[in-house]
Amino acid sequence: MNCSPTSIANFTEKSPDESERPSGNSINPLSRMELTAPQKLIQNTPQKRQPNQSLPVVPSEISCSSPTKRIKQDPSLFRTLPLKYELCPMKDLVILISSMIQELISTNDNLPPRSNTLTRFHSRTPPGISVFEYLQRLAKHTTLTPPLLLSMVYYIDQLCLLYPDFIINSLTVHRFLITACTVASKGLSDAFLNNAMYARVGGINFSELGLLELDFLYRLDWKIIPNSKSLANYYRGLVARSGNYKIEDENFPVKNNINHIETKDLKNSKTGQDGNHRNESQIKTPKNIVSKNQE
């Protein structure tokens, strides 16, 4: 499939007091929706662990410019996750998946570029937001659940198997993630948002998301529903390759206090922190994510 490459500009943040006026074609029409995305990458400065800190911290190495390093730690400092992936806290699953994807990106970015492999998912320059921050954003503002997050890993596996030339790197990962989020939510969940909302959260144009979604479905031959056993295998694999986590012993399960799934931090996108229904104007969207045709 010959697809024209698209471009993603760095996310920028708009002041609430700033008047809303277009500046040429460089601003996404959806930018008037009041929403910003984190505009800085996570710095590559190691975080020091406090003596009494027993839980892992968010890896500071997760960025679009540096590989994730595995550090051997005392097993007593490992965070224990539930045996069932459905009960895994979203916060921890986001860390596991983003770390794996970042390692994949660090490897693929070193491969020589091939001009004949450009797809709709390609940007001209890497976006100014890390994989961890972007995936965390999707988990916070959309209806993602542990099965949906793991399905995104399944899609990576399937695309790489069916299309060896399709590469997840710093130029393709962000559009891949928002498209995978949209497809997984519609295919596996009873409750999902409309494309306009997914486009706002992902920072891309509404019409562009529709084209990406269709391209994505054709590449996967519309086979977008993984079985539960596959998701469980991906879950165990992610935990096994991490340096900060382990799965609970089947004979000695952890207490339910770990299974609250961080409801305060990663809440359903349609409810606010007070539990009330959240309307679309309350969800901010990043600006300046434009396709080639808009430039």
mmCIF file of C-alpha atoms in Angstrom:
data_model
loop_
_atom_site.group_PDB
_atom_site.id
_atom_site.type_symbol
_atom_site.label_atom_id
_atom_site.label_comp_id
_atom_site.label_asym_id
_atom_site.label_seq_id
_atom_site.Cartn_x
_atom_site.Cartn_y
_atom_site.Cartn_z
ATOM 1 C CA MET A 1 0.000 0.000 0.000
ATOM 2 C CA ASN A 2 1.497 3.351 -1.056
ATOM 3 C CA CYS A 3 0.566 5.834 1.610
ATOM 4 C CA SER A 4 1.738 9.392 1.980
ATOM 5 C CA PRO A 5 3.700 10.146 5.127
ATOM 6 C CA THR A 6 2.192 12.512 7.634
ATOM 7 C CA SER A 7 3.823 14.755 10.165
ATOM 8 C CA ILE A 8 3.425 15.384 13.838
ATOM 9 C CA ALA A 9 4.570 18.655 15.355
ATOM 10 C CA ASN A 10 5.561 18.942 18.985
ATOM 11 C CA PHE A 11 2.735 19.287 21.455
ATOM 12 C CA THR A 12 2.340 22.832 22.764
ATOM 13 C CA GLU A 13 0.370 24.096 25.686
ATOM 14 C CA LYS A 14 -2.133 26.930 25.446
ATOM 15 C CA SER A 15 -2.889 29.333 28.231
ATOM 16 C CA PRO A 16 -6.559 29.413 29.315
ATOM 17 C CA ASP A 17 -6.510 33.224 28.953
ATOM 18 C CA GLU A 18 -5.050 33.209 25.444
ATOM 19 C CA SER A 19 -7.500 34.215 22.725
ATOM 20 C CA GLU A 20 -8.379 31.542 20.211
ATOM 21 C CA ARG A 21 -7.332 32.586 16.728
ATOM 22 C CA PRO A 22 -6.066 30.387 13.913
ATOM 23 C CA SER A 23 -2.527 30.822 12.653
ATOM 24 C CA GLY A 24 -2.508 29.564 9.086
ATOM 25 C CA ASN A 25 -3.037 25.855 8.670
ATOM 26 C CA SER A 26 -0.562 24.788 11.344
ATOM 27 C CA ILE A 27 -3.159 24.550 14.098
ATOM 28 C CA ASN A 28 -5.457 21.595 14.311
ATOM 29 C CA PRO A 29 -9.128 22.697 14.141
ATOM 30 C CA LEU A 30 -9.724 20.613 17.251
ATOM 31 C CA SER A 31 -7.251 22.728 19.196
ATOM 32 C CA ARG A 32 -10.079 25.047 20.182
ATOM 33 C CA MET A 33 -11.264 22.400 22.556
ATOM 34 C CA GLU A 34 -9.152 23.605 25.417
ATOM 35 C CA LEU A 35 -6.841 20.691 25.905
ATOM 36 C CA THR A 36 -3.169 20.370 26.142
ATOM 37 C CA ALA A 37 -0.801 17.487 26.355
ATOM 38 C CA PRO A 38 2.456 17.240 28.245
ATOM 39 C CA GLN A 39 5.001 19.048 26.104
ATOM 40 C CA LYS A 40 8.285 17.968 27.657
ATOM 41 C CA LEU A 41 10.024 14.643 27.504
ATOM 42 C CA ILE A 42 10.920 12.826 30.677
ATOM 43 C CA GLN A 43 14.474 13.830 31.427
ATOM 44 C CA ASN A 44 17.223 11.239 31.296
ATOM 45 C CA THR A 45 18.308 11.884 34.861
ATOM 46 C CA PRO A 46 18.125 8.873 37.168
ATOM 47 C CA GLN A 47 15.775 9.108 40.114
ATOM 48 C CA LYS A 48 17.159 8.232 43.506
ATOM 49 C CA ARG A 49 15.253 5.680 45.553
ATOM 50 C CA GLN A 50 14.545 6.699 49.089
ATOM 51 C CA PRO A 51 15.704 4.245 51.794
ATOM 52 C CA ASN A 52 12.141 3.483 52.871
ATOM 53 C CA GLN A 53 10.689 3.314 49.386
ATOM 54 C CA SER A 54 9.626 -0.194 48.456
ATOM 55 C CA LEU A 55 7.623 0.358 45.284
ATOM 56 C CA PRO A 56 9.183 0.975 41.850
ATOM 57 C CA VAL A 57 9.165 4.462 40.440
ATOM 58 C CA VAL A 58 8.263 5.451 36.906
ATOM 59 C CA PRO A 59 11.398 4.773 34.842
ATOM 60 C CA SER A 60 13.076 8.075 34.045
ATOM 61 C CA GLU A 61 14.749 6.543 30.999
ATOM 62 C CA ILE A 62 11.488 6.350 29.063
ATOM 63 C CA SER A 63 11.864 8.949 26.341
ATOM 64 C CA CYS A 64 12.018 9.051 22.584
ATOM 65 C CA SER A 65 15.763 9.591 22.644
ATOM 66 C CA SER A 66 17.270 7.021 24.962
ATOM 67 C CA PRO A 67 16.915 3.277 25.590
ATOM 68 C CA THR A 68 15.370 1.848 28.698
ATOM 69 C CA LYS A 69 17.965 0.277 30.967
ATOM 70 C CA ARG A 70 17.300 -2.759 33.095
ATOM 71 C CA ILE A 71 18.702 -2.523 36.573
ATOM 72 C CA LYS A 72 19.018 -5.534 38.815
ATOM 73 C CA GLN A 73 17.384 -4.920 42.154
ATOM 74 C CA ASP A 74 16.832 -6.659 45.414
ATOM 75 C CA PRO A 75 13.876 -9.074 44.971
ATOM 76 C CA SER A 76 12.403 -7.666 48.164
ATOM 77 C CA LEU A 77 11.909 -4.353 46.345
ATOM 78 C CA PHE A 78 9.848 -5.896 43.537
ATOM 79 C CA ARG A 79 6.228 -4.845 43.225
ATOM 80 C CA THR A 80 3.947 -7.867 43.207
ATOM 81 C CA LEU A 81 1.203 -7.876 40.590
ATOM 82 C CA PRO A 82 -1.967 -9.987 40.533
ATOM 83 C CA LEU A 83 -1.935 -13.372 38.845
ATOM 84 C CA LYS A 84 -4.782 -12.328 36.533
ATOM 85 C CA TYR A 85 -4.028 -9.569 34.053
ATOM 86 C CA GLU A 86 -7.575 -8.237 34.378
ATOM 87 C CA LEU A 87 -6.745 -7.154 37.934
ATOM 88 C CA CYS A 88 -3.427 -5.495 37.154
ATOM 89 C CA PRO A 89 -3.398 -1.784 38.088
ATOM 90 C CA MET A 90 -3.478 0.363 34.983
ATOM 91 C CA LYS A 91 -0.625 2.506 36.262
ATOM 92 C CA ASP A 92 1.708 -0.501 36.426
ATOM 93 C CA LEU A 93 0.576 -1.910 33.095
ATOM 94 C CA VAL A 94 1.263 1.424 31.391
ATOM 95 C CA ILE A 95 4.821 1.339 32.782
ATOM 96 C CA LEU A 96 5.372 -2.251 31.621
ATOM 97 C CA ILE A 97 4.066 -1.700 28.095
ATOM 98 C CA SER A 98 5.723 1.673 27.526
ATOM 99 C CA SER A 99 9.056 0.262 28.704
ATOM 100 C CA MET A 100 8.805 -2.638 26.256
ATOM 101 C CA ILE A 101 7.797 -0.357 23.384
ATOM 102 C CA GLN A 102 10.637 2.040 24.140
ATOM 103 C CA GLU A 103 13.178 -0.780 23.938
ATOM 104 C CA LEU A 104 11.681 -1.757 20.584
ATOM 105 C CA ILE A 105 11.925 1.841 19.370
ATOM 106 C CA SER A 106 15.529 2.196 20.515
ATOM 107 C CA THR A 107 16.444 -0.855 18.440
ATOM 108 C CA ASN A 108 14.458 0.105 15.342
ATOM 109 C CA ASP A 109 15.646 3.716 15.314
ATOM 110 C CA ASN A 110 19.169 2.437 14.679
ATOM 111 C CA LEU A 111 18.108 0.610 11.520
ATOM 112 C CA PRO A 112 18.916 2.331 8.199
ATOM 113 C CA PRO A 113 15.872 4.196 6.837
ATOM 114 C CA ARG A 114 14.098 2.786 3.811
ATOM 115 C CA SER A 115 12.128 5.295 1.757
ATOM 116 C CA ASN A 116 9.875 2.640 0.235
ATOM 117 C CA THR A 117 8.406 1.660 3.610
ATOM 118 C CA LEU A 118 6.662 4.944 4.463
ATOM 119 C CA THR A 119 3.097 4.527 5.692
ATOM 120 C CA ARG A 120 0.263 6.686 6.989
ATOM 121 C CA PHE A 121 1.680 6.141 10.466
ATOM 122 C CA HIS A 122 4.958 7.931 9.719
ATOM 123 C CA SER A 123 5.774 11.426 10.959
ATOM 124 C CA ARG A 124 8.453 13.679 9.585
ATOM 125 C CA THR A 125 9.937 14.258 13.027
ATOM 126 C CA PRO A 126 9.425 12.482 16.375
ATOM 127 C CA PRO A 127 6.671 14.106 18.481
ATOM 128 C CA GLY A 128 7.720 15.969 21.600
ATOM 129 C CA ILE A 129 6.076 13.563 24.025
ATOM 130 C CA SER A 130 7.500 10.300 25.323
ATOM 131 C CA VAL A 131 5.878 6.925 24.804
ATOM 132 C CA PHE A 132 5.178 6.639 28.526
ATOM 133 C CA GLU A 133 3.489 10.052 28.713
ATOM 134 C CA TYR A 134 1.450 9.408 25.583
ATOM 135 C CA LEU A 135 0.268 5.969 26.696
ATOM 136 C CA GLN A 136 -0.517 7.363 30.143
ATOM 137 C CA ARG A 137 -2.567 10.073 28.458
ATOM 138 C CA LEU A 138 -4.558 7.515 26.464
ATOM 139 C CA ALA A 139 -5.207 5.456 29.595
ATOM 140 C CA LYS A 140 -6.399 8.523 31.487
ATOM 141 C CA HIS A 141 -8.713 10.100 28.924
ATOM 142 C CA THR A 142 -10.172 7.061 27.125
ATOM 143 C CA THR A 143 -11.934 3.880 28.193
ATOM 144 C CA LEU A 144 -8.821 1.691 28.207
ATOM 145 C CA THR A 145 -8.739 -1.344 30.500
ATOM 146 C CA PRO A 146 -5.990 -3.959 31.064
ATOM 147 C CA PRO A 147 -7.310 -6.246 28.275
ATOM 148 C CA LEU A 148 -7.391 -3.321 25.841
ATOM 149 C CA LEU A 149 -3.848 -2.250 26.715
ATOM 150 C CA LEU A 150 -2.550 -5.788 26.243
ATOM 151 C CA SER A 151 -4.419 -6.006 22.943
ATOM 152 C CA MET A 152 -2.256 -3.143 21.700
ATOM 153 C CA VAL A 153 0.799 -5.329 22.346
ATOM 154 C CA TYR A 154 -0.937 -8.121 20.427
ATOM 155 C CA TYR A 155 -1.430 -5.761 17.471
ATOM 156 C CA ILE A 156 2.281 -4.941 17.422
ATOM 157 C CA ASP A 157 3.062 -8.645 17.281
ATOM 158 C CA GLN A 158 0.567 -9.297 14.482
ATOM 159 C CA LEU A 159 1.621 -6.348 12.331
ATOM 160 C CA CYS A 160 5.292 -7.261 12.593
ATOM 161 C CA LEU A 161 4.399 -10.838 11.658
ATOM 162 C CA LEU A 162 2.181 -9.954 8.690
ATOM 163 C CA TYR A 163 4.225 -6.966 7.487
ATOM 164 C CA PRO A 164 7.945 -7.370 8.271
ATOM 165 C CA ASP A 165 8.598 -3.941 6.731
ATOM 166 C CA PHE A 166 6.212 -2.262 9.171
ATOM 167 C CA ILE A 167 8.442 -0.852 11.900
ATOM 168 C CA ILE A 168 7.486 0.623 15.248
ATOM 169 C CA ASN A 169 9.920 3.472 15.783
ATOM 170 C CA SER A 170 9.890 7.040 17.061
ATOM 171 C CA LEU A 171 8.198 8.193 13.839
ATOM 172 C CA THR A 172 5.330 5.680 13.846
ATOM 173 C CA VAL A 173 4.655 4.773 17.472
ATOM 174 C CA HIS A 174 2.324 7.633 18.430
ATOM 175 C CA ARG A 175 -0.067 7.242 15.516
ATOM 176 C CA PHE A 176 0.068 3.491 15.975
ATOM 177 C CA LEU A 177 -0.900 3.782 19.659
ATOM 178 C CA ILE A 178 -3.889 6.095 19.165
ATOM 179 C CA THR A 179 -5.134 3.935 16.281
ATOM 180 C CA ALA A 180 -4.663 0.718 18.261
ATOM 181 C CA CYS A 181 -6.458 2.329 21.199
ATOM 182 C CA THR A 182 -9.412 3.246 18.974
ATOM 183 C CA VAL A 183 -9.644 -0.157 17.290
ATOM 184 C CA ALA A 184 -9.263 -2.154 20.513
ATOM 185 C CA SER A 185 -11.885 -0.078 22.310
ATOM 186 C CA LYS A 186 -14.431 -0.530 19.537
ATOM 187 C CA GLY A 187 -13.702 -4.205 18.997
ATOM 188 C CA LEU A 188 -13.405 -5.465 22.568
ATOM 189 C CA SER A 189 -15.307 -3.057 24.787
ATOM 190 C CA ASP A 190 -19.030 -2.488 25.255
ATOM 191 C CA ALA A 191 -18.370 1.183 26.049
ATOM 192 C CA PHE A 192 -16.204 3.346 23.816
ATOM 193 C CA LEU A 193 -15.919 6.949 22.662
ATOM 194 C CA ASN A 194 -16.481 8.439 19.230
ATOM 195 C CA ASN A 195 -13.661 9.157 16.811
ATOM 196 C CA ALA A 196 -13.795 12.883 17.485
ATOM 197 C CA MET A 197 -12.903 12.255 21.119
ATOM 198 C CA TYR A 198 -10.126 9.782 20.306
ATOM 199 C CA ALA A 199 -8.706 12.311 17.837
ATOM 200 C CA ARG A 200 -8.691 15.039 20.498
ATOM 201 C CA VAL A 201 -6.963 12.821 23.014
ATOM 202 C CA GLY A 202 -4.426 11.557 20.483
ATOM 203 C CA GLY A 203 -3.754 14.982 19.021
ATOM 204 C CA ILE A 204 -4.490 14.143 15.398
ATOM 205 C CA ASN A 205 -7.097 15.274 12.902
ATOM 206 C CA PHE A 206 -10.508 13.596 12.955
ATOM 207 C CA SER A 207 -10.398 12.603 9.276
ATOM 208 C CA GLU A 208 -6.832 11.357 9.613
ATOM 209 C CA LEU A 209 -7.825 9.020 12.442
ATOM 210 C CA GLY A 210 -10.496 7.508 10.203
ATOM 211 C CA LEU A 211 -7.918 6.776 7.502
ATOM 212 C CA LEU A 212 -5.482 5.327 10.030
ATOM 213 C CA GLU A 213 -8.200 3.127 11.502
ATOM 214 C CA LEU A 214 -9.181 1.749 8.094
ATOM 215 C CA ASP A 215 -5.538 1.129 7.129
ATOM 216 C CA PHE A 216 -4.988 -0.605 10.474
ATOM 217 C CA LEU A 217 -7.993 -2.910 10.032
ATOM 218 C CA TYR A 218 -7.009 -3.911 6.502
ATOM 219 C CA ARG A 219 -3.467 -4.708 7.602
ATOM 220 C CA LEU A 220 -4.810 -6.988 10.339
ATOM 221 C CA ASP A 221 -7.430 -8.463 7.985
ATOM 222 C CA TRP A 222 -10.043 -7.290 10.522
ATOM 223 C CA LYS A 223 -8.818 -9.897 13.019
ATOM 224 C CA ILE A 224 -8.617 -7.622 16.040
ATOM 225 C CA ILE A 225 -9.868 -9.797 18.903
ATOM 226 C CA PRO A 226 -7.133 -11.799 20.677
ATOM 227 C CA ASN A 227 -8.037 -14.696 22.933
ATOM 228 C CA SER A 228 -7.643 -14.475 26.682
ATOM 229 C CA LYS A 229 -4.787 -16.973 26.760
ATOM 230 C CA SER A 230 -2.709 -14.824 24.411
ATOM 231 C CA LEU A 231 -3.264 -11.745 26.559
ATOM 232 C CA ALA A 232 -2.233 -13.708 29.654
ATOM 233 C CA ASN A 233 0.978 -14.768 27.900
ATOM 234 C CA TYR A 234 1.758 -11.176 26.935
ATOM 235 C CA TYR A 235 1.113 -10.087 30.517
ATOM 236 C CA ARG A 236 3.479 -12.682 31.961
ATOM 237 C CA GLY A 237 6.088 -11.839 29.339
ATOM 238 C CA LEU A 238 5.978 -8.128 30.164
ATOM 239 C CA VAL A 239 6.387 -8.815 33.872
ATOM 240 C CA ALA A 240 9.196 -11.328 33.287
ATOM 241 C CA ARG A 241 11.271 -8.877 31.232
ATOM 242 C CA SER A 242 10.850 -6.023 33.706
ATOM 243 C CA GLY A 243 13.247 -5.388 36.549
ATOM 244 C CA ASN A 244 10.745 -4.029 39.044
ATOM 245 C CA TYR A 245 7.804 -6.424 39.006
ATOM 246 C CA LYS A 246 6.848 -10.005 39.695
ATOM 247 C CA ILE A 247 3.584 -11.931 39.583
ATOM 248 C CA GLU A 248 2.102 -13.190 42.812
ATOM 249 C CA ASP A 249 2.527 -16.809 43.839
ATOM 250 C CA GLU A 250 -0.589 -18.769 42.915
ATOM 251 C CA ASN A 251 -0.557 -20.433 46.339
ATOM 252 C CA PHE A 252 -0.035 -17.155 48.203
ATOM 253 C CA PRO A 253 -2.069 -14.450 46.454
ATOM 254 C CA VAL A 254 -1.607 -10.848 47.485
ATOM 255 C CA LYS A 255 -4.376 -8.989 49.239
ATOM 256 C CA ASN A 256 -6.963 -7.076 47.286
ATOM 257 C CA ASN A 257 -5.482 -3.724 48.219
ATOM 258 C CA ILE A 258 -3.311 -3.843 45.096
ATOM 259 C CA ASN A 259 -6.295 -4.380 42.830
ATOM 260 C CA HIS A 260 -7.897 -0.964 43.098
ATOM 261 C CA ILE A 261 -6.505 -0.125 39.643
ATOM 262 C CA GLU A 262 -5.513 3.398 40.631
ATOM 263 C CA THR A 263 -9.018 4.807 40.226
ATOM 264 C CA LYS A 264 -7.960 8.254 41.347
ATOM 265 C CA ASP A 265 -5.104 8.570 38.842
ATOM 266 C CA LEU A 266 -6.482 6.726 35.822
ATOM 267 C CA LYS A 267 -10.214 7.312 35.920
ATOM 268 C CA ASN A 268 -12.756 6.484 33.273
ATOM 269 C CA SER A 269 -12.669 9.226 30.686
ATOM 270 C CA LYS A 270 -16.343 10.092 31.094
ATOM 271 C CA THR A 271 -16.186 10.755 34.822
ATOM 272 C CA GLY A 272 -14.248 13.392 36.661
ATOM 273 C CA GLN A 273 -12.422 12.965 39.951
ATOM 274 C CA ASP A 274 -15.664 13.713 41.748
ATOM 275 C CA GLY A 275 -17.412 10.874 39.910
ATOM 276 C CA ASN A 276 -19.667 13.216 37.932
ATOM 277 C CA HIS A 277 -20.196 12.906 34.211
ATOM 278 C CA ARG A 278 -17.490 14.703 32.236
ATOM 279 C CA ASN A 279 -18.453 16.546 29.072
ATOM 280 C CA GLU A 280 -16.204 16.889 26.046
ATOM 281 C CA SER A 281 -15.241 20.491 26.749
ATOM 282 C CA GLN A 282 -13.506 19.394 29.954
ATOM 283 C CA ILE A 283 -11.036 17.171 28.100
ATOM 284 C CA LYS A 284 -8.174 19.185 26.690
ATOM 285 C CA THR A 285 -6.598 18.295 23.372
ATOM 286 C CA PRO A 286 -3.090 18.941 22.075
ATOM 287 C CA LYS A 287 -2.637 21.428 19.272
ATOM 288 C CA ASN A 288 -0.350 21.535 16.271
ATOM 289 C CA ILE A 289 -0.665 17.877 15.274
ATOM 290 C CA VAL A 290 -1.170 18.236 11.571
ATOM 291 C CA SER A 291 -1.025 15.957 8.595
ATOM 292 C CA LYS A 292 0.907 16.624 5.435
ATOM 293 C CA ASN A 293 -2.230 17.836 3.655
ATOM 294 C CA GLN A 294 -2.833 20.521 6.276
ATOM 295 C CA GLU A 295 0.585 22.129 5.987
#
